Amino acid sequence: MTTDQEISMSVTETGATVWLTGLPSAGKTTIAYELAGRLRAEGHRVEVLDGDEIREFLSAGLGFSREDRHTNVQRIGFVAELLAANGVKVLVPVIAPYADSRDAVRKRHQQEGTAYLEVHVATPVEVCSARDVKGLYAKQAAGEISGLTGVDDPYEAPGSPDLRIESHQQTVQESAAALRALLTERGLA
C-alpha cells in the first residue's frame, strides 16, 4: 500500500531547456542566475550551464573556430537535454552564434520529446561593448584578440525565438519575470 507522501514523491517534475543566446555581455548569465534563484525558491530543480564553466570543464581544448563552436554547443545541448529529460529546468546562457548549431540542439530535444525554449537576449553591440563584463570588447579594439562574436565574427540572431528580451530596456528582475511568465504560459513551471 502506498502513502500520499510516496505518491507525491513519485510525481516527476517537467524539465525543460531554456537556451539564452545573445552577444557577449548581453546579460544572458545574469538573467539565468536571477531566474534560477526564483525557480529554486519555488521548489524547482534547476541547473545553470554557464558557457564559461562549460568551456573550462567540458569543452577544454576547443578553440573558437566555427567547427569548435558547433562542437561546444552540441556538447552543452546534449547535457542540457539529459538533465531536462530528468525533470530539471536547465538554463543555458551560451552565445551559440550560429543558427544551425542552435537548430541542431532544438531538434535533439524534439526527437527526445524534451521541452526546449530559445530566448534571444537582444542587447545591441554598443550596449554590450559599454558593459564589457570580461574586457573582451576592449581587448578586441586594442587588437589583442580577434574573433569576437558580433564584432569581427558572426552572430546569427534567432529569427523567431520563443522570447526576445531587450535587457538594455528593462531590469534584470523584469527580464527574469518575463522568462518566468513564458515558462508558466508553456506549462513548464
Short mmCIF file of C-alpha atoms in Angstrom, two decimals, residues 54-56 58-76:
data_model
loop_
_atom_site.label_atom_id
_atom_site.label_comp_id
_atom_site.label_asym_id
_atom_site.label_seq_id
_atom_site.Cartn_x
_atom_site.Cartn_y
_atom_site.Cartn_z
CA ILE A 54 31.43 24.53 -19.72
CA ARG A 55 34.39 25.75 -21.78
CA GLU A 56 36.67 25.17 -18.80
CA LEU A 58 33.52 20.05 -20.63
CA SER A 59 34.97 21.67 -23.71
CA ALA A 60 38.55 22.33 -22.62
CA GLY A 61 40.84 22.38 -25.62
CA LEU A 62 38.26 23.68 -28.05
CA GLY A 63 39.01 26.93 -29.79
CA PHE A 64 36.66 29.42 -31.38
CA SER A 65 36.56 28.22 -34.99
CA ARG A 66 33.10 27.62 -36.42
CA GLU A 67 33.62 23.84 -36.05
CA ASP A 68 34.79 24.11 -32.43
CA ARG A 69 31.93 26.44 -31.54
CA HIS A 70 29.49 23.94 -33.09
CA THR A 71 31.04 21.08 -31.10
CA ASN A 72 30.82 23.11 -27.89
CA VAL A 73 27.14 23.91 -28.47
CA GLN A 74 26.33 20.27 -29.25
CA ARG A 75 28.03 19.09 -26.06
CA ILE A 76 26.12 21.62 -24.00
#
